[in-house]
Coordinates of C-alpha atoms and ligand atoms in Angstrom, one line a residue:
M1 CA -12.7 -10.1 24.0
I2 CA -16.2 -10.1 22.4
D3 CA -17.9 -13.2 21.0
A4 CA -18.2 -12.2 17.4
L5 CA -17.6 -9.3 15.1
V6 CA -19.3 -9.1 11.7
I7 CA -17.7 -6.9 9.0
G8 CA -20.3 -5.5 6.6
G9 CA -23.9 -4.4 7.2
G10 CA -25.5 -5.7 4.0
F11 CA -28.2 -8.4 4.1
Y12 CA -25.7 -11.1 4.8
G13 CA -23.9 -9.3 7.6
V14 CA -27.1 -8.5 9.4
A15 CA -28.6 -12.0 8.9
I16 CA -25.4 -13.7 10.1
A17 CA -25.1 -11.4 13.2
C18 CA -28.6 -12.2 14.2
Y19 CA -28.1 -15.9 13.4
L20 CA -25.1 -15.9 15.8
V21 CA -27.3 -14.5 18.6
R22 CA -30.6 -16.4 18.0
Q23 CA -29.4 -19.7 16.7
R24 CA -25.9 -20.0 18.2
G25 CA -26.5 -18.3 21.5
L26 CA -23.6 -15.8 21.3
D27 CA -24.0 -12.8 23.7
R28 CA -21.6 -10.0 22.6
V29 CA -21.9 -9.5 18.9
R30 CA -20.8 -6.3 17.1
L31 CA -21.3 -5.3 13.4
V32 CA -19.3 -2.7 11.6
E33 CA -20.4 -1.1 8.3
R34 CA -18.4 1.4 6.3
E35 CA -21.4 3.3 4.8
A36 CA -23.5 5.6 6.9
G37 CA -26.4 3.1 6.9
L38 CA -27.2 -0.6 6.6
L39 CA -28.2 -2.3 3.4
T40 CA -27.2 0.5 1.1
R41 CA -24.9 -1.4 -1.4
A42 CA -25.6 -4.6 -3.3
S43 CA -28.4 -5.6 -0.9
F44 CA -30.3 -2.5 -2.1
H45 CA -29.0 -2.0 -5.6
N46 CA -30.3 -5.3 -7.1
Q47 CA -33.2 -6.6 -9.0
A48 CA -35.2 -7.5 -5.9
R49 CA -36.2 -10.9 -7.3
I50 CA -36.8 -13.7 -4.9
H51 CA -35.5 -16.5 -7.0
N52 CA -37.6 -19.6 -7.4
G53 CA -35.3 -21.5 -9.8
Y54 CA -36.6 -20.3 -13.2
H55 CA -33.6 -18.1 -13.9
Y56 CA -31.0 -20.9 -13.9
P57 CA -31.8 -23.5 -16.6
R58 CA -28.1 -24.0 -17.0
S59 CA -27.3 -24.5 -13.3
Y60 CA -29.5 -27.2 -11.8
V61 CA -28.0 -27.0 -8.3
T62 CA -28.5 -23.2 -8.1
A63 CA -32.1 -23.6 -9.4
Y64 CA -32.8 -26.4 -7.0
R65 CA -31.4 -24.5 -4.0
S66 CA -33.6 -21.5 -4.9
R67 CA -36.6 -23.8 -4.8
I68 CA -35.7 -24.9 -1.3
N69 CA -34.9 -21.4 -0.1
F70 CA -37.8 -19.5 -1.7
P71 CA -40.5 -20.6 0.8
R72 CA -38.2 -19.9 3.7
F73 CA -37.4 -16.4 2.6
V74 CA -41.1 -15.7 1.9
A75 CA -42.0 -16.9 5.4
D76 CA -39.2 -15.0 7.2
F77 CA -39.8 -11.6 5.5
P78 CA -43.6 -11.4 5.1
S79 CA -43.7 -7.6 5.1
A80 CA -41.0 -7.3 2.4
I81 CA -42.7 -9.7 0.0
R82 CA -44.5 -8.3 -3.1
S83 CA -46.5 -11.0 -5.0
D84 CA -49.3 -8.9 -6.5
F85 CA -48.1 -9.0 -10.1
V86 CA -48.1 -11.4 -13.0
K87 CA -44.8 -13.2 -13.5
L88 CA -44.0 -14.0 -17.1
Y89 CA -41.0 -15.9 -18.4
A90 CA -40.6 -16.0 -22.2
V91 CA -38.3 -18.1 -24.4
A92 CA -36.6 -16.4 -27.4
R93 CA -36.7 -18.2 -30.7
R94 CA -33.1 -17.2 -31.7
N95 CA -29.9 -17.0 -29.7
S96 CA -31.4 -18.8 -26.8
K97 CA -29.5 -21.4 -24.9
V98 CA -32.7 -23.3 -24.2
N99 CA -35.9 -23.8 -26.2
A100 CA -39.4 -23.8 -24.7
Q101 CA -39.6 -27.6 -24.4
Q102 CA -36.3 -27.8 -22.6
F103 CA -37.3 -24.9 -20.3
A104 CA -40.7 -26.6 -19.5
R105 CA -38.9 -29.9 -18.8
F106 CA -36.3 -28.2 -16.5
C107 CA -39.1 -26.5 -14.5
S108 CA -40.9 -29.8 -14.1
E109 CA -37.6 -31.4 -12.9
I110 CA -37.1 -28.7 -10.2
G111 CA -40.8 -28.7 -9.4
A112 CA -41.3 -25.1 -10.3
P113 CA -45.0 -24.2 -11.3
L114 CA -45.2 -23.3 -15.0
T115 CA -48.3 -22.9 -17.2
P116 CA -48.6 -21.4 -20.7
A117 CA -49.6 -17.7 -20.4
P118 CA -53.1 -16.9 -21.6
G119 CA -53.5 -14.9 -24.8
E120 CA -54.0 -11.6 -23.0
Y121 CA -50.3 -11.8 -21.9
S122 CA -48.7 -13.7 -24.8
K123 CA -50.1 -11.1 -27.3
L124 CA -47.8 -8.5 -25.6
F125 CA -44.8 -10.3 -27.2
D126 CA -43.6 -10.4 -30.8
A127 CA -44.4 -14.0 -31.9
N128 CA -41.7 -13.8 -34.5
L129 CA -39.1 -13.5 -31.8
I130 CA -40.6 -15.3 -28.9
E131 CA -41.4 -19.0 -29.0
A132 CA -43.5 -19.4 -25.8
V133 CA -44.6 -17.4 -22.8
F134 CA -45.2 -18.9 -19.4
L135 CA -46.8 -17.9 -16.1
T136 CA -44.5 -18.6 -13.2
Q137 CA -44.5 -18.2 -9.4
E138 CA -41.8 -15.7 -8.4
Y139 CA -41.9 -12.7 -6.1
A140 CA -40.1 -9.4 -5.5
F141 CA -38.9 -8.0 -2.2
D142 CA -39.0 -4.4 -1.0
A143 CA -35.4 -3.5 -0.1
A144 CA -36.6 -0.5 1.9
D145 CA -38.6 -2.9 4.1
L146 CA -35.5 -5.1 4.5
K147 CA -33.6 -2.1 5.8
S148 CA -36.2 -1.5 8.5
W149 CA -36.1 -5.2 9.3
A150 CA -32.3 -5.0 9.7
K151 CA -32.5 -2.1 12.2
H152 CA -35.2 -3.8 14.3
E153 CA -33.7 -7.2 14.2
L154 CA -30.2 -6.1 15.2
S155 CA -31.7 -4.1 18.1
A156 CA -33.9 -7.0 19.2
C157 CA -30.7 -9.2 19.2
A158 CA -28.7 -6.5 21.1
V159 CA -26.1 -6.5 18.4
E160 CA -23.9 -3.4 18.7
V161 CA -23.9 -1.6 15.4
T162 CA -21.2 0.9 14.2
T163 CA -21.8 2.6 10.9
G164 CA -19.5 5.0 9.0
C165 CA -16.5 2.9 10.0
E166 CA -14.5 0.3 8.2
V167 CA -12.3 -2.6 9.1
R168 CA -8.9 -2.1 7.5
A169 CA -6.7 -4.8 9.1
C170 CA -6.9 -8.0 11.0
H171 CA -4.3 -9.8 13.2
P172 CA -4.3 -13.0 15.1
T173 CA -4.5 -12.6 18.9
G174 CA -4.4 -15.8 21.0
D175 CA -7.6 -17.7 20.2
G176 CA -9.2 -14.8 18.4
T177 CA -8.7 -12.1 15.8
T178 CA -8.1 -8.4 16.4
V179 CA -9.6 -6.0 13.9
E180 CA -8.7 -2.4 13.4
I181 CA -11.7 -0.2 12.9
N182 CA -11.4 3.3 11.4
A183 CA -13.8 6.1 10.4
T184 CA -14.4 5.4 6.7
D185 CA -13.1 8.8 5.7
G186 CA -10.5 8.9 8.5
E187 CA -6.7 8.8 8.1
G188 CA -6.1 5.8 10.4
S189 CA -4.5 7.5 13.4
D190 CA -7.7 7.2 15.5
S191 CA -8.2 3.4 15.0
E192 CA -10.0 1.3 17.5
A193 CA -8.8 -2.3 18.1
V194 CA -11.4 -5.0 18.9
T195 CA -10.7 -8.6 19.6
A196 CA -13.3 -11.2 18.9
R197 CA -13.4 -15.0 19.1
Y198 CA -15.1 -15.1 15.7
V199 CA -15.0 -12.7 12.8
F200 CA -17.3 -12.9 9.8
N201 CA -16.1 -11.1 6.7
C202 CA -19.4 -10.3 4.9
T203 CA -18.1 -7.5 2.8
Y204 CA -19.2 -8.8 -0.7
S205 CA -17.2 -6.7 -3.2
G206 CA -14.7 -5.7 -0.4
L207 CA -14.0 -9.4 0.6
N208 CA -10.3 -9.3 -0.2
R209 CA -9.6 -5.7 0.7
L210 CA -8.6 -6.3 4.4
G211 CA -5.0 -5.8 5.4
G212 CA -2.8 -7.1 8.2
A213 CA -2.5 -10.9 8.5
F214 CA -5.6 -11.4 6.3
T215 CA -4.9 -13.4 3.2
P216 CA -7.2 -13.3 0.1
V217 CA -9.7 -16.1 -0.2
D218 CA -8.7 -19.1 -2.4
T219 CA -11.9 -18.9 -4.6
R220 CA -11.4 -16.6 -7.6
L221 CA -13.7 -13.6 -7.7
K222 CA -14.8 -11.5 -10.6
H223 CA -16.2 -7.9 -10.2
E224 CA -18.6 -6.2 -12.6
I225 CA -19.8 -2.6 -12.7
T226 CA -23.5 -3.1 -13.3
E227 CA -26.4 -0.8 -14.2
M228 CA -30.0 -1.5 -13.6
G229 CA -32.4 0.9 -15.1
L230 CA -35.4 2.2 -13.1
V231 CA -38.4 2.8 -15.3
E232 CA -42.0 3.7 -15.2
M233 CA -43.9 1.1 -17.2
P234 CA -46.7 1.9 -19.6
S235 CA -50.1 1.0 -17.9
V236 CA -50.4 -2.2 -20.0
L237 CA -47.2 -3.6 -18.4
R238 CA -47.4 -2.1 -14.9
G239 CA -48.7 -5.2 -13.1
L240 CA -46.2 -7.6 -14.8
S241 CA -42.7 -8.9 -14.5
I242 CA -41.1 -10.1 -17.7
T243 CA -38.0 -12.2 -18.2
V244 CA -36.8 -13.4 -21.6
L245 CA -34.5 -16.4 -21.5
D246 CA -31.8 -17.6 -21.9
G247 CA -29.0 -15.5 -23.5
P248 CA -28.5 -11.8 -24.5
F249 CA -32.0 -10.7 -23.3
F250 CA -33.6 -8.8 -20.5
S251 CA -35.7 -8.8 -17.4
A252 CA -38.1 -6.2 -16.0
M253 CA -39.2 -6.6 -12.4
P254 CA -41.2 -4.5 -9.9
F255 CA -38.8 -2.5 -7.7
P256 CA -41.0 -1.9 -4.7
A257 CA -38.5 0.3 -2.8
R258 CA -38.9 3.0 -5.5
G259 CA -42.4 2.2 -6.8
L260 CA -40.9 1.6 -10.3
H261 CA -39.7 -1.3 -12.4
S262 CA -36.1 -2.3 -12.6
L263 CA -34.8 -3.2 -16.1
S264 CA -31.7 -5.3 -16.6
H265 CA -30.2 -6.5 -19.9
V266 CA -27.6 -9.2 -20.3
R267 CA -25.7 -7.1 -22.9
Y268 CA -26.0 -3.6 -21.3
T269 CA -26.2 -4.1 -17.5
P270 CA -22.6 -5.2 -17.1
H271 CA -20.5 -2.2 -18.1
L272 CA -17.1 -3.6 -17.3
Y273 CA -15.5 -6.4 -15.4
W274 CA -12.2 -7.4 -13.9
Q275 CA -10.7 -10.3 -12.0
D276 CA -10.1 -9.7 -8.3
E277 CA -6.4 -10.4 -8.7
A278 CA -6.0 -7.0 -10.2
G279 CA -5.8 -5.8 -6.5
E280 CA -8.1 -2.9 -7.1
D281 CA -10.6 -1.6 -4.6
P282 CA -14.0 -2.3 -6.3
Y283 CA -15.8 0.5 -4.5
A284 CA -13.1 3.1 -5.5
R285 CA -13.3 1.9 -9.1
L286 CA -17.1 2.4 -9.1
D287 CA -16.6 5.9 -7.6
R288 CA -14.2 6.8 -10.4
Y289 CA -16.3 5.2 -13.2
A290 CA -18.1 7.7 -15.5
K291 CA -21.5 5.9 -15.2
E292 CA -23.0 6.8 -18.6
P293 CA -26.5 5.2 -18.5
R294 CA -27.4 2.7 -21.1
V295 CA -31.0 2.2 -20.0
D296 CA -32.2 3.7 -23.3
R297 CA -30.4 0.9 -25.2
M298 CA -31.9 -1.7 -22.9
I299 CA -35.4 -0.4 -23.6
R300 CA -34.8 -0.2 -27.4
D301 CA -33.6 -3.8 -27.5
A302 CA -36.3 -5.1 -25.1
A303 CA -39.0 -3.4 -27.1
R304 CA -38.2 -5.7 -30.1
Y305 CA -39.6 -8.5 -28.0
V306 CA -42.3 -6.6 -26.1
P307 CA -43.3 -3.6 -28.3
S308 CA -45.2 -1.7 -25.6
L309 CA -41.9 -1.5 -23.6
A310 CA -41.0 1.3 -26.0
E311 CA -43.4 3.5 -24.0
A312 CA -41.5 3.0 -20.7
T313 CA -40.2 6.2 -19.1
V314 CA -36.7 6.3 -17.7
R315 CA -36.5 7.5 -14.1
D316 CA -33.0 6.5 -12.9
S317 CA -30.2 4.1 -13.1
L318 CA -28.6 2.2 -10.2
F319 CA -24.9 1.5 -10.5
E320 CA -23.3 -1.1 -8.3
V321 CA -20.4 -3.6 -8.2
K322 CA -21.6 -7.1 -8.6
T323 CA -19.1 -9.7 -7.3
V324 CA -19.4 -13.3 -8.5
L325 CA -17.4 -16.5 -8.3
A326 CA -15.3 -16.7 -11.4
K327 CA -16.1 -20.4 -11.8
N328 CA -19.8 -19.5 -12.5
E329 CA -19.1 -17.5 -15.7
R330 CA -20.1 -20.4 -17.9
D331 CA -23.1 -21.9 -16.1
D332 CA -24.5 -18.6 -14.8
G333 CA -24.8 -20.2 -11.4
Q334 CA -24.9 -18.1 -8.2
P335 CA -23.5 -20.3 -5.4
I336 CA -21.8 -19.4 -2.2
L337 CA -18.3 -18.9 -0.8
L338 CA -17.6 -19.8 2.8
E339 CA -13.9 -20.0 3.6
K340 CA -12.2 -20.3 7.0
S341 CA -9.0 -18.3 7.3
K342 CA -5.7 -20.1 7.5
T343 CA -4.0 -17.2 9.2
L344 CA -6.7 -15.7 11.5
P345 CA -8.3 -17.8 14.3
G346 CA -12.2 -18.0 14.1
F347 CA -12.2 -15.9 10.9
Y348 CA -14.7 -16.7 8.1
S349 CA -15.2 -15.0 4.7
I350 CA -18.7 -15.3 3.3
L351 CA -20.2 -14.4 -0.1
G352 CA -23.6 -15.3 -1.5
G353 CA -24.6 -14.9 -5.1
K354 CA -28.3 -14.2 -4.3
M355 CA -30.1 -13.0 -1.2
D356 CA -31.7 -16.4 -0.4
N357 CA -28.3 -18.2 -0.5
V358 CA -27.9 -16.8 3.1
Y359 CA -29.8 -19.9 4.2
D360 CA -27.1 -22.1 2.5
I361 CA -24.4 -20.3 4.4
M362 CA -26.3 -20.8 7.7
G363 CA -26.6 -24.5 6.8
F364 CA -22.8 -24.7 6.6
L365 CA -22.3 -22.7 9.7
D366 CA -24.7 -25.0 11.6
D367 CA -21.9 -27.7 11.3
E368 CA -19.2 -25.4 12.6
I369 CA -18.2 -25.3 16.2
I370 CA -19.2 -21.9 17.4
Q371 CA -19.5 -21.4 21.2
Ligands
LIG1 C1 -27.1 -5.6 -10.2 C2 -27.4 -6.7 -9.2 C3 -28.6 -7.4 -9.3 C4 -28.9 -8.5 -8.4 N1 -30.1 -9.1 -8.5 C5 -30.5 -9.9 -7.5 C6 -31.8 -10.4 -7.4 O1 -32.7 -10.0 -8.2 N2 -32.1 -11.3 -6.4 C7 -31.1 -11.7 -5.5 O2 -31.5 -12.6 -4.6 N3 -29.9 -11.3 -5.6 C8 -29.5 -10.4 -6.5 N4 -28.3 -9.9 -6.5 C9 -27.3 -10.4 -5.6 C10 -27.5 -9.8 -4.1 O3 -27.6 -8.4 -4.2 C11 -26.3 -10.1 -3.3 O4 -26.1 -11.5 -3.2 C12 -26.5 -9.6 -1.8 O5 -26.9 -8.3 -1.8 C13 -25.1 -9.8 -1.1 O6 -25.3 -9.3 0.2 P1 -24.1 -8.8 1.0 O7 -24.6 -8.4 2.4 O8 -23.0 -9.8 1.0 O9 -23.5 -7.6 0.2 P2 -23.7 -6.0 0.4 O10 -25.1 -5.6 0.5 O11 -22.9 -5.3 -0.6 O12 -23.1 -5.8 1.8 C14 -21.6 -5.7 2.0 C15 -21.4 -4.6 3.0 O13 -20.1 -4.6 3.4 C16 -19.7 -3.2 3.6 N5 -18.2 -3.2 3.6 C17 -17.3 -3.5 2.6 N6 -16.1 -3.5 3.1 C18 -16.1 -3.2 4.4 C19 -15.1 -3.0 5.4 N7 -13.8 -3.1 5.2 N8 -15.5 -2.6 6.7 C20 -16.9 -2.4 6.9 N9 -17.8 -2.6 6.0 C21 -17.5 -3.0 4.8 C22 -20.2 -2.6 2.4 O14 -20.3 -1.2 2.5 C23 -21.6 -3.2 2.3 O15 -22.6 -2.5 2.9 C24 -27.9 -8.8 -7.4 C25 -26.7 -8.1 -7.3 C26 -26.5 -7.0 -8.2 C27 -25.2 -6.2 -8.0

């Protein structure tokens, strides 16, 4: 029996595996990832924003936790951090769920630095549609750098890594759980059984897709097929990030892993969504989905607010499944799920709405008996 097995080699799986070795002193830890490499799914296909609270004026707890986690993430991943751009948040005059005064008060309450943007930046916005523009403190991360970190950190922690294989079923075995591991594209006849005292299900969109004695988590999940455009910004916008709050607007952030900007739009980024109860494999659904890009529409709408965005050149679109807690539909919050299995000994399911929430998960695990 090994000490722990982590299912899923995204940012969470890697961070948790290394936490178990470094913080909890476990010796024999193994990680299994169904893709050919680590951090290829949501942990790569996201907007690369290191949240610092600004994004969540309707979810004080999420914003506040981001403020706590931001400096920790920045300190832990120095080589992945990109801060050399101007970070602008703008408040729309119409259809916004907050006005500029409310946004400024909210930032003051969570202690997030906020100053009115100088004219050279505010003049980039259409003053008929934008009430106020602010300078903020928010960074981006380089997902390619995090991939290298994952490889080195797992090796430094002597975690045994198996890629190209997936866990399909789990069964209770004495004090531990036995997982069946198969080649991702295999039939199942050549499965390997591994028993671990602790199993951490860090499979994000795949969280409820395990078989055997595994029972779905109690928390309701919602899946979305999302599109983020990757664009080359016109020179006047190249050194900027721009987020327009708080409603059917958009956000453009540097995407260091590709040397481009990502563009997301509240109306066009989510292509379709479904409740997890539907019992469908989210990865299979994404594979089947036609993936007709809407990035042109994102640009067209965003350019109403920032006219020079019309000059952006489309380079690509990243499609991914985003999995969120159904209860956050209204407040836009991004909290965490940590559930201990009722049927499988030492088995935990974990999901974090943002990269930095991994520290909240570790905070909860600190209180668990793991030996
Ligand atoms: C469009 C989009 C934009 C986002 N923007 C941001 C942002 O700007 N900032 C931010 O902080 N967060 C953002 N997020 C959220 C962030 O990406 C996630 O919180 C984070 O990546 C979750 O990490 P993870 O390791 O749980 O998931 P993943 O990286 O998806 O890892 C899960 C892994 O499990 C593997 N897996 C699944 N099933 C199995 C199985 N049965 N056996 C073995 N392996 C399995 C998958 O292949 C995958 O590699 C965004 C997400 C999306 C989709």
